[in-house]
Coordinates of C-alpha atoms in Angstrom, one line a residue:
Chain O
M1 CA -36.1 23.8 -1.1
G2 CA -35.2 26.9 -1.5
E3 CA -38.1 28.8 -0.1
Q4 CA -37.5 26.8 3.1
L5 CA -34.2 27.4 3.4
V6 CA -34.8 31.4 3.5
T7 CA -37.5 30.6 6.3
S8 CA -35.2 28.5 8.4
S9 CA -32.5 26.2 7.1
F10 CA -33.0 24.7 10.8
S11 CA -36.3 23.7 10.2
T12 CA -35.4 22.1 6.9
A13 CA -32.2 20.3 8.3
S14 CA -34.6 18.5 10.8
T15 CA -37.4 17.9 8.6
V16 CA -34.9 15.8 6.0
V17 CA -33.5 14.6 9.0
A18 CA -36.8 13.3 10.0
D19 CA -36.4 11.5 7.0
Q20 CA -33.6 9.7 7.2
P21 CA -29.5 11.4 8.0
V22 CA -27.1 10.1 5.4
I23 CA -25.0 10.4 8.5
A24 CA -26.0 9.8 11.8
V25 CA -23.4 9.8 14.7
T26 CA -24.4 9.1 18.3
S27 CA -22.3 9.9 21.4
L28 CA -19.0 9.1 19.6
T29 CA -16.0 8.7 22.2
V30 CA -12.3 8.0 20.4
R31 CA -9.0 7.2 22.0
Y32 CA -5.6 7.1 20.9
G33 CA -3.9 5.3 23.5
A34 CA -4.6 7.0 26.8
V35 CA -5.2 10.3 25.1
T36 CA -9.2 10.7 24.8
A37 CA -9.3 12.3 20.9
L38 CA -13.5 12.6 21.0
R39 CA -15.8 12.8 24.1
E40 CA -19.6 11.6 23.4
V41 CA -19.8 13.7 20.4
S42 CA -23.3 13.0 18.3
L43 CA -24.3 15.0 15.0
E44 CA -26.4 14.6 12.0
V45 CA -25.9 15.3 8.5
G46 CA -29.0 15.7 6.7
R47 CA -29.9 14.5 2.8
G48 CA -28.1 17.2 0.6
E49 CA -26.6 19.4 3.2
I50 CA -23.5 21.1 3.9
V51 CA -22.4 21.0 7.3
G52 CA -19.3 22.7 8.8
V53 CA -17.2 21.2 11.5
L54 CA -15.2 23.8 12.8
G55 CA -12.7 24.4 15.9
P56 CA -9.1 25.1 16.8
N57 CA -6.1 23.0 16.1
G58 CA -6.2 19.5 17.7
A59 CA -9.6 20.0 18.7
G60 CA -10.5 16.3 17.1
K61 CA -11.9 17.4 13.9
S62 CA -9.8 15.2 11.5
T63 CA -10.2 12.1 13.8
L64 CA -14.1 12.9 13.6
M65 CA -13.7 12.8 9.7
R66 CA -11.7 9.8 10.3
T67 CA -13.8 7.7 12.4
I68 CA -16.6 8.6 10.3
A69 CA -15.2 6.9 7.4
G70 CA -14.8 4.0 9.5
V71 CA -10.9 4.2 9.8
H72 CA -10.6 4.7 13.9
K73 CA -12.9 2.1 15.8
P74 CA -14.5 4.2 18.5
V75 CA -14.7 3.2 22.4
T76 CA -18.2 3.7 22.9
G77 CA -21.0 5.0 20.5
Q78 CA -21.6 5.0 16.6
V79 CA -21.7 5.9 13.3
L80 CA -24.5 5.3 10.4
L81 CA -24.2 5.6 7.5
E82 CA -27.9 5.6 5.4
G83 CA -28.8 4.0 8.5
R84 CA -26.2 1.4 8.4
P85 CA -23.2 1.1 11.1
V86 CA -20.1 2.1 10.1
V87 CA -17.5 -0.5 10.8
G88 CA -14.6 1.1 12.6
G89 CA -11.0 0.2 11.4
A90 CA -12.4 -1.0 8.1
P91 CA -13.0 2.3 5.9
E92 CA -13.2 -0.1 2.7
K93 CA -16.5 -0.5 3.5
A94 CA -17.5 2.6 4.3
A95 CA -16.4 4.1 1.0
R96 CA -18.6 0.8 -0.8
A97 CA -21.8 2.0 0.9
G98 CA -21.0 5.6 -1.2
L99 CA -18.8 7.8 0.9
R100 CA -15.7 9.4 0.1
L101 CA -13.0 11.5 2.7
V102 CA -11.2 13.8 1.3
P103 CA -8.4 13.7 3.2
E104 CA -6.2 16.6 4.7
G105 CA -3.1 17.0 3.3
R106 CA -4.8 15.8 -0.2
R107 CA -3.0 12.0 -0.2
I108 CA -2.5 11.7 -3.5
F109 CA -0.7 9.0 -4.5
G110 CA 2.0 11.5 -5.7
P111 CA 4.3 8.7 -7.9
L112 CA 1.0 7.6 -9.7
T113 CA -0.5 9.2 -12.8
V114 CA -3.0 11.8 -12.7
E115 CA -5.2 8.9 -14.4
E116 CA -3.9 6.3 -12.5
N117 CA -5.0 8.3 -9.1
L118 CA -8.5 8.7 -10.7
R119 CA -8.4 4.8 -11.4
I120 CA -8.3 4.0 -7.8
G121 CA -10.8 6.3 -6.7
S122 CA -13.0 4.4 -9.1
M123 CA -12.3 1.1 -7.8
S124 CA -15.1 0.5 -5.8
R125 CA -17.4 0.6 -8.8
G126 CA -17.7 -2.3 -11.9
S127 CA -16.0 -0.7 -14.8
T128 CA -17.8 2.4 -17.0
L129 CA -14.7 4.0 -16.4
K130 CA -14.1 5.7 -19.7
D131 CA -17.1 7.8 -19.4
D132 CA -16.2 8.4 -15.7
L133 CA -12.3 10.0 -16.6
E134 CA -14.3 11.9 -19.7
A135 CA -16.3 13.8 -16.7
A136 CA -13.7 14.2 -14.7
Y137 CA -11.5 15.8 -17.3
D138 CA -14.3 18.2 -18.3
R139 CA -14.9 19.5 -15.4
F140 CA -10.9 19.9 -14.2
P141 CA -9.4 20.7 -17.6
I142 CA -6.5 21.2 -16.1
L143 CA -6.1 17.5 -14.5
G144 CA -6.9 16.6 -18.6
E145 CA -3.7 18.0 -19.9
R146 CA -1.7 16.4 -17.5
R147 CA -3.3 13.0 -17.3
S148 CA 0.0 11.1 -17.9
Q149 CA 1.6 13.4 -15.3
S150 CA 2.7 11.9 -11.8
A151 CA 0.4 13.7 -9.9
G152 CA 3.1 14.5 -7.3
T153 CA 4.3 17.6 -9.8
L154 CA 1.1 18.9 -9.7
S155 CA 0.9 22.5 -7.8
G156 CA -1.2 22.6 -4.3
G157 CA -4.5 23.8 -6.0
E158 CA -4.2 21.1 -8.6
Q159 CA -3.4 18.2 -6.4
Q160 CA -6.5 19.5 -4.3
Q161 CA -8.7 19.2 -7.3
L162 CA -7.2 16.0 -8.1
A163 CA -8.3 14.6 -4.8
I164 CA -11.9 16.0 -5.0
A165 CA -12.0 14.7 -8.4
R166 CA -10.6 10.7 -7.3
A167 CA -13.3 10.9 -4.3
L168 CA -16.4 11.9 -7.5
M169 CA -15.3 8.9 -9.3
A170 CA -17.1 6.2 -7.4
H171 CA -20.1 8.5 -7.7
P172 CA -20.3 9.3 -3.6
T173 CA -23.7 9.9 -1.8
V174 CA -21.6 12.3 0.4
I175 CA -18.2 13.5 0.7
L176 CA -16.2 14.3 3.8
Y177 CA -13.8 17.7 3.5
D178 CA -11.3 17.6 5.9
E179 CA -9.4 21.2 5.3
P180 CA -9.8 21.5 1.7
S181 CA -8.6 25.2 2.0
L182 CA -5.1 24.4 3.8
G183 CA -2.1 26.0 2.2
L184 CA -3.9 27.3 -0.5
A185 CA -4.4 30.5 -2.0
P186 CA -7.0 32.6 -1.4
R187 CA -7.9 32.4 -5.3
I188 CA -7.9 28.6 -5.2
V189 CA -9.5 28.2 -2.0
D190 CA -12.6 30.5 -3.4
Q191 CA -12.6 27.6 -6.8
I192 CA -12.5 25.0 -3.9
F193 CA -15.4 26.6 -2.3
E194 CA -17.6 27.4 -5.4
L195 CA -16.9 23.6 -6.5
I196 CA -18.0 22.0 -3.2
A197 CA -21.1 24.2 -3.3
H198 CA -21.6 22.8 -6.7
L199 CA -21.6 19.4 -5.9
R200 CA -23.9 19.8 -3.5
D201 CA -26.3 21.5 -6.2
E202 CA -25.7 18.0 -7.7
G203 CA -27.2 16.1 -4.6
V204 CA -24.1 15.4 -3.1
T205 CA -24.5 15.6 0.7
S206 CA -21.2 17.3 2.2
V207 CA -19.1 17.9 5.8
L208 CA -16.4 20.6 5.5
V209 CA -14.3 21.1 8.3
E210 CA -12.5 23.9 8.6
Q211 CA -9.8 26.2 10.8
N212 CA -10.6 29.0 9.1
A213 CA -14.6 29.2 10.2
R214 CA -15.6 32.4 7.9
L215 CA -15.0 30.4 5.2
A216 CA -16.7 27.5 6.2
L217 CA -20.2 29.5 7.9
D218 CA -20.2 31.1 4.3
L219 CA -20.7 28.3 2.2
S220 CA -22.4 25.3 4.9
D221 CA -26.2 25.6 6.0
R222 CA -25.2 24.1 9.9
A223 CA -21.8 24.1 11.7
Y224 CA -21.1 22.0 14.9
V225 CA -17.9 23.7 16.8
L226 CA -15.5 21.1 18.1
G227 CA -13.3 22.1 21.2
S228 CA -10.8 19.5 22.8
G229 CA -13.1 16.4 21.5
S230 CA -16.0 17.7 22.5
I231 CA -19.1 19.9 20.4
T232 CA -19.5 23.4 22.5
A233 CA -21.8 25.0 20.0
S234 CA -24.3 24.1 16.9
G235 CA -26.7 25.9 14.9
K236 CA -27.2 27.6 11.8
S237 CA -24.4 28.6 9.8
S238 CA -25.8 32.5 9.8
D239 CA -26.4 32.1 13.3
L240 CA -23.2 31.6 14.2
A241 CA -21.4 33.8 12.1
K242 CA -22.8 36.5 14.3
I243 CA -21.0 35.4 17.1
D244 CA -16.9 36.5 17.9
L245 CA -15.3 33.4 16.6
A246 CA -13.0 33.5 19.8
Q247 CA -16.4 33.1 21.9
L248 CA -17.4 30.0 19.6
Y249 CA -13.7 28.5 20.1
L250 CA -13.9 29.1 24.1
G251 CA -17.9 27.1 23.6
K252 CA -19.8 30.1 24.8
G253 CA -23.1 31.0 23.1
A254 CA -23.7 27.2 22.9
Q255 CA -26.8 26.5 21.4
R256 CA -27.5 23.1 22.3
Chain L
M1 CA 38.5 -9.4 -20.5
T2 CA 37.5 -13.0 -21.2
Q3 CA 37.7 -14.1 -17.6
F4 CA 35.7 -10.8 -17.0
L5 CA 32.9 -11.7 -19.4
Q6 CA 32.7 -15.0 -17.8
Q7 CA 32.5 -13.6 -14.3
L8 CA 29.8 -11.4 -15.5
I9 CA 27.6 -13.9 -17.3
N10 CA 28.2 -15.9 -13.8
G11 CA 27.2 -12.9 -11.9
L12 CA 24.2 -12.2 -14.3
S13 CA 23.2 -15.9 -13.6
L14 CA 23.4 -15.9 -9.9
G15 CA 22.1 -12.3 -9.7
S16 CA 18.8 -13.0 -11.7
I17 CA 18.0 -15.6 -8.9
F18 CA 18.7 -13.0 -6.2
A19 CA 16.7 -10.2 -7.6
V20 CA 13.5 -12.5 -8.1
L21 CA 14.2 -13.5 -4.4
A22 CA 14.4 -9.7 -3.3
L23 CA 11.4 -9.0 -5.3
G24 CA 9.1 -11.5 -3.4
L25 CA 10.4 -10.4 0.4
A26 CA 10.2 -6.5 -0.9
M27 CA 6.5 -7.7 -2.4
V28 CA 5.2 -8.2 1.3
Y29 CA 7.4 -5.5 2.8
G30 CA 5.9 -2.9 0.7
T31 CA 1.7 -4.0 1.1
L32 CA 2.1 -5.2 4.6
G33 CA 5.3 -3.3 6.3
I34 CA 6.6 -6.5 7.7
L35 CA 10.1 -8.4 6.7
N36 CA 8.6 -11.8 6.6
F37 CA 12.0 -14.0 8.0
A38 CA 10.3 -17.2 6.8
Y39 CA 10.5 -16.2 3.4
G40 CA 13.5 -18.3 3.2
E41 CA 11.8 -21.5 4.4
L42 CA 9.5 -21.0 1.3
I43 CA 12.1 -22.2 -0.8
A44 CA 12.5 -25.2 1.6
I45 CA 9.4 -26.0 1.0
T46 CA 9.7 -25.9 -3.4
G47 CA 13.0 -27.9 -2.5
Y48 CA 10.8 -30.3 -0.6
T49 CA 8.3 -30.4 -2.7
M50 CA 10.7 -31.1 -5.8
Y51 CA 12.1 -34.1 -3.7
F52 CA 8.6 -35.4 -3.0
A53 CA 7.6 -35.1 -6.6
T54 CA 11.0 -36.4 -8.2
Q55 CA 10.3 -39.3 -5.8
A56 CA 7.2 -40.2 -6.8
G57 CA 8.2 -40.5 -10.5
L58 CA 7.4 -36.9 -11.7
S59 CA 9.3 -35.8 -14.4
F60 CA 11.4 -32.8 -12.6
W61 CA 10.4 -30.0 -14.7
L62 CA 6.4 -30.5 -13.9
S63 CA 8.4 -31.3 -10.2
A64 CA 9.5 -28.0 -10.4
L65 CA 5.9 -26.6 -11.2
I66 CA 4.3 -28.2 -8.3
G67 CA 7.1 -26.7 -6.5
A68 CA 6.7 -23.4 -7.2
V69 CA 3.0 -23.2 -7.0
A70 CA 3.4 -25.3 -3.3
A71 CA 5.8 -22.3 -2.0
A72 CA 2.4 -19.5 -3.3
V73 CA 0.2 -21.8 -1.6
A74 CA 2.1 -22.2 1.4
S75 CA 2.6 -18.1 1.4
I76 CA -0.6 -17.8 1.1
L77 CA -1.6 -20.1 4.5
M78 CA 1.2 -18.0 6.2
Q79 CA -0.8 -14.9 5.8
L80 CA -4.1 -15.9 6.6
L81 CA -2.7 -18.6 9.6
V82 CA -0.4 -16.4 11.1
F83 CA 0.0 -12.9 10.2
R84 CA -3.7 -11.8 9.4
P85 CA -4.6 -13.3 13.1
L86 CA -1.9 -10.8 14.3
Q87 CA -3.1 -7.7 11.9
G88 CA -2.7 -4.5 14.2
T89 CA -0.5 -6.0 16.9
G90 CA 2.9 -4.1 15.3
F91 CA 5.8 -4.4 13.4
V92 CA 7.8 -5.5 16.1
T93 CA 5.0 -8.6 16.7
L94 CA 4.7 -9.3 13.4
L95 CA 8.6 -9.5 13.0
F96 CA 9.1 -12.2 15.7
A97 CA 6.4 -13.7 14.5
S98 CA 7.8 -14.7 11.2
F99 CA 11.1 -15.4 13.1
A100 CA 8.9 -17.9 15.0
L101 CA 7.2 -19.3 12.0
S102 CA 10.8 -19.3 10.4
Q103 CA 12.3 -21.6 13.0
V104 CA 8.7 -23.7 13.3
L105 CA 8.9 -24.9 9.8
Q106 CA 12.6 -25.7 10.0
G107 CA 12.0 -28.1 13.1
I108 CA 8.9 -29.8 11.0
F109 CA 11.7 -30.7 8.2
R110 CA 13.9 -31.9 10.5
Q111 CA 11.5 -33.7 12.6
A112 CA 8.7 -35.4 10.0
I113 CA 11.3 -35.4 6.8
S114 CA 14.9 -35.4 8.2
P115 CA 17.7 -33.4 9.3
R116 CA 20.1 -34.6 6.5
A117 CA 20.1 -33.2 2.7
K118 CA 17.8 -34.9 0.0
G119 CA 18.8 -35.0 -3.3
I120 CA 17.0 -33.7 -6.2
P121 CA 18.7 -34.7 -9.9
A122 CA 18.7 -31.6 -12.1
P123 CA 18.1 -33.1 -15.8
E124 CA 21.4 -34.1 -17.7
V125 CA 21.1 -31.1 -20.5
L126 CA 21.0 -28.6 -17.7
S127 CA 25.0 -29.0 -16.8
N128 CA 25.6 -29.0 -20.6
V129 CA 28.4 -26.5 -21.1
F130 CA 28.7 -24.4 -24.6
E131 CA 31.7 -22.4 -25.5
F132 CA 31.2 -19.5 -27.3
G133 CA 34.4 -16.9 -28.1
G134 CA 36.5 -18.5 -25.1
L135 CA 33.6 -17.9 -23.1
R136 CA 32.0 -21.5 -21.1
I137 CA 28.0 -20.8 -20.4
S138 CA 26.3 -23.2 -18.8
V139 CA 22.7 -24.2 -20.2
L140 CA 21.5 -24.2 -16.6
N141 CA 22.8 -20.6 -16.5
V142 CA 21.3 -19.5 -19.3
V143 CA 17.6 -21.0 -18.7
T144 CA 18.5 -19.3 -15.3
F145 CA 18.3 -16.0 -16.6
V146 CA 16.1 -16.5 -18.9
V147 CA 13.7 -17.7 -16.4
A148 CA 14.1 -14.7 -14.2
M149 CA 14.1 -12.2 -16.5
V150 CA 10.8 -13.4 -18.2
S151 CA 9.2 -13.7 -14.6
L152 CA 10.3 -10.3 -13.7
G153 CA 9.4 -8.9 -17.0
L154 CA 5.5 -10.7 -16.3
F155 CA 5.8 -8.9 -12.7
A156 CA 6.2 -5.6 -14.3
L157 CA 3.6 -5.9 -16.9
F158 CA 1.1 -7.5 -14.1
M159 CA 2.1 -4.3 -11.9
R160 CA 1.7 -1.8 -14.5
T161 CA -0.9 -2.9 -16.6
S162 CA -3.6 -4.4 -14.1
R163 CA -6.3 -3.4 -11.9
S164 CA -4.8 -5.2 -9.1
G165 CA -1.6 -4.7 -10.1
L166 CA -2.7 -0.7 -9.4
Q167 CA -4.1 -1.7 -6.3
M168 CA -1.1 -2.4 -5.0
R169 CA 1.2 -0.2 -6.0
A170 CA -1.2 2.3 -4.6
A171 CA -1.4 0.5 -1.2
A172 CA 2.4 0.3 -1.1
L173 CA 2.5 4.0 -1.2
D174 CA -0.6 4.7 1.0
L175 CA -2.5 1.7 2.4
T176 CA -4.9 3.6 4.3
T177 CA -6.1 6.3 1.6
T178 CA -6.0 3.1 -1.0
R179 CA -8.7 1.6 1.7
L180 CA -10.6 4.8 1.9
Q181 CA -11.2 4.4 -1.6
G182 CA -12.9 1.2 -1.6
V183 CA -10.3 -1.2 -2.1
S184 CA -10.2 -4.1 0.6
A185 CA -6.8 -4.7 2.6
G186 CA -7.5 -7.8 3.3
R187 CA -7.7 -8.9 -0.5
V188 CA -4.2 -6.9 -1.6
I189 CA -2.2 -7.6 1.4
L190 CA -3.2 -11.4 0.4
L191 CA -2.7 -11.0 -3.2
A192 CA 0.7 -9.7 -2.2
F193 CA 1.5 -12.9 -0.3
A194 CA 0.6 -14.9 -3.7
L195 CA 2.8 -12.8 -5.7
S196 CA 5.4 -12.8 -3.1
G197 CA 5.0 -16.5 -2.9
I198 CA 5.2 -17.7 -6.5
L199 CA 8.7 -15.1 -6.7
A200 CA 9.9 -17.6 -4.4
G201 CA 8.5 -20.5 -5.9
I202 CA 10.8 -19.8 -9.4
A203 CA 13.4 -18.2 -7.2
G204 CA 13.1 -21.7 -5.3
V205 CA 13.4 -23.7 -8.2
L206 CA 16.6 -21.6 -9.8
W207 CA 18.4 -21.9 -6.4
I208 CA 17.3 -26.1 -5.9
S209 CA 18.3 -26.7 -9.4
R210 CA 21.7 -25.0 -9.0
T211 CA 22.3 -27.2 -5.2
G212 CA 20.7 -30.1 -6.4
T213 CA 19.8 -30.6 -2.6
V214 CA 17.3 -29.6 -0.2
T215 CA 17.9 -29.5 3.9
P216 CA 16.2 -28.1 6.8
T217 CA 17.8 -24.8 6.6
T218 CA 17.7 -24.4 2.5
G219 CA 16.4 -21.5 3.2
A220 CA 18.7 -19.6 5.3
T221 CA 20.9 -18.2 2.7
P222 CA 18.4 -17.1 0.5
I223 CA 16.2 -14.9 3.0
L224 CA 19.8 -13.4 3.9
V225 CA 20.3 -12.6 0.5
A226 CA 17.5 -11.2 -0.8
F227 CA 17.4 -9.1 2.5
V228 CA 20.9 -7.7 2.0
A229 CA 19.0 -7.2 -1.5
V230 CA 15.9 -5.6 -0.5
V231 CA 18.3 -3.3 1.9
L232 CA 20.8 -2.3 -0.4
G233 CA 17.9 -1.1 -3.0
G234 CA 16.2 0.7 -0.4
L235 CA 13.4 -0.7 1.7
G236 CA 9.4 -0.3 -0.1
S237 CA 11.4 -0.1 -3.5
T238 CA 10.7 -3.1 -6.1
V239 CA 13.0 -2.1 -8.5
G240 CA 15.5 -1.1 -5.9
A241 CA 15.0 -4.8 -4.6
V242 CA 15.7 -6.2 -8.2
V243 CA 19.0 -4.1 -8.8
G244 CA 20.1 -5.1 -5.4
G245 CA 20.0 -8.2 -6.4
F246 CA 21.4 -8.1 -9.5
V247 CA 24.6 -5.6 -7.9
F248 CA 24.6 -8.2 -4.8
G249 CA 24.8 -11.6 -6.9
I250 CA 27.5 -9.8 -9.5
L251 CA 29.6 -8.7 -6.2
E252 CA 29.7 -12.3 -4.8
V253 CA 30.4 -14.1 -8.0
F254 CA 33.4 -11.5 -8.7
L255 CA 34.7 -11.8 -5.1
E256 CA 35.2 -15.3 -5.2
A257 CA 36.7 -15.0 -8.8
Y258 CA 39.1 -12.2 -7.7
L259 CA 39.7 -12.5 -3.8
P260 CA 42.9 -14.1 -2.8
S261 CA 42.2 -18.1 -2.7
G262 CA 43.1 -17.3 1.5
V263 CA 39.8 -15.5 1.9
V264 CA 37.6 -17.0 -0.7
P265 CA 36.0 -18.6 2.1
F266 CA 34.6 -15.6 3.2
Q267 CA 33.3 -13.8 0.1
F268 CA 30.0 -13.8 1.3
A269 CA 31.5 -11.5 4.4
F270 CA 32.9 -9.7 1.9
A271 CA 30.0 -9.0 0.2
L272 CA 28.4 -7.9 3.4
I273 CA 30.9 -5.2 4.2
A274 CA 30.9 -3.8 0.6
V275 CA 27.1 -3.8 1.5
A276 CA 27.6 -2.2 4.3
V277 CA 29.9 0.5 3.2
V278 CA 27.2 1.6 0.2
L279 CA 24.5 2.0 3.3
F280 CA 27.1 4.3 4.8
A281 CA 27.3 6.4 1.9
R282 CA 23.3 6.0 1.2
P283 CA 21.7 4.6 4.1
E284 CA 17.8 4.9 2.7
G285 CA 19.7 2.5 -0.3
L286 CA 20.2 2.6 -3.9
F287 CA 16.9 3.1 -4.5
G288 CA 15.4 4.2 -1.5
K289 CA 13.6 7.5 -0.2
A290 CA 14.9 9.7 2.5
V291 CA 14.0 7.6 5.7
E292 CA 10.3 6.5 5.9
V293 CA 8.8 5.1 9.0
K294 CA 6.1 2.7 8.4
V295 CA 4.5 1.2 11.6

């Protein structure tokens, strides 16, 4: 696997994808009333990949993540998760199929305790909760120390850890991270990104939405660039990293 | 002083019914974001069920139990038959649907049963009064208070310790994020209506025991009271709804006791004015958080 990555992660991706992509998005169009948020977006995420989704504010990155997670109902196109269609408007179904969204702004349940937040993360599973809680506290010791504190009292970085820990309670096969670096100090961002890389090594397929393109390109294997609702560029992250960011966002250097 | 204590006891008894009523209304608002104005009709359904059950020869206590269950079933049916099909149509549509449902049910009571009041005789024991240090306390007041407090306690226990309770608390805070954790919205909302109906049923039994009759518009006062208590306590706060219920009940009893006799008939209006003054000072209600728009 490591060897293949060195030669070309593009070909690695395509061999894995040929297997069966974990996520396959085909010509997805999403509208909010008269506003088209996504236009004919297609992308694939192979097993064990970290795929970046870059783009300026308002490009539709969050809408794409939320549509993959089943929150929005697309006008056309579909999302396949492990080969099965995601039902738009029923996010609980995608969640039960092993997908977790770590949402923008973290969306932890502030008035509930840290432990209650984690418990909610495991609602799609049967019991075996105790081991999962212990595993979460081993991985995030600060959450263990604050388990009976209300989650709203945590710092931004701790809340981001909680959001990820909550997602992990479900033993997901794929995690969508929506702007995990937003509002965090650089040191904390490094920790979060190390964690995302580490989780991939544990076999979690990841999609990473970032405004901070440099960070995302450093971490991801491949990336897509979204501009006003359409994909304007895609390719190996190391190739995209060589292109001027402004050009990327303007849609030049597209490799489609 | 004795007079004050006497009124306080009466107020706590009435307030405990209002608290249960308001909590039931707040349950559905918390998870679904709608005010169910047909909630009052659940009280009437409890009353009519008790009426028919006692007519059929069942004891008052058994009738009360069946009446409370009937309200829970009716509440679940409201969700399944009226609100679920309208899901996603928006706050105003659901609000108007609940008004319409309320009117339709009142029409059915009037046409199918009777426009006139039906009596449900409460057992003699409830109207017994015992004296204690100059206070006159009716058995009904004690039973009402105990039943209401036990109900509130069990409800709090359920919400705090059970898996479903945690799901409901999370859903009330952020339904979409809760669904993203794999929690079924349909199940949580149905459970909210079931709990809302059980609370309406319990409050309904206590209410009917007090009034002794049921009419097609029996639900009008309870829904108004619950609505005022929920707004007073702060929309979206279950603790607020309970406190709002107690405050409003005590307020009403005290106004009735201390207002000059000429204006006593308007005590309810005075209570509403007092609530308006509170809301003028604290628009978010006693326990509400800063303005939060739920769509």
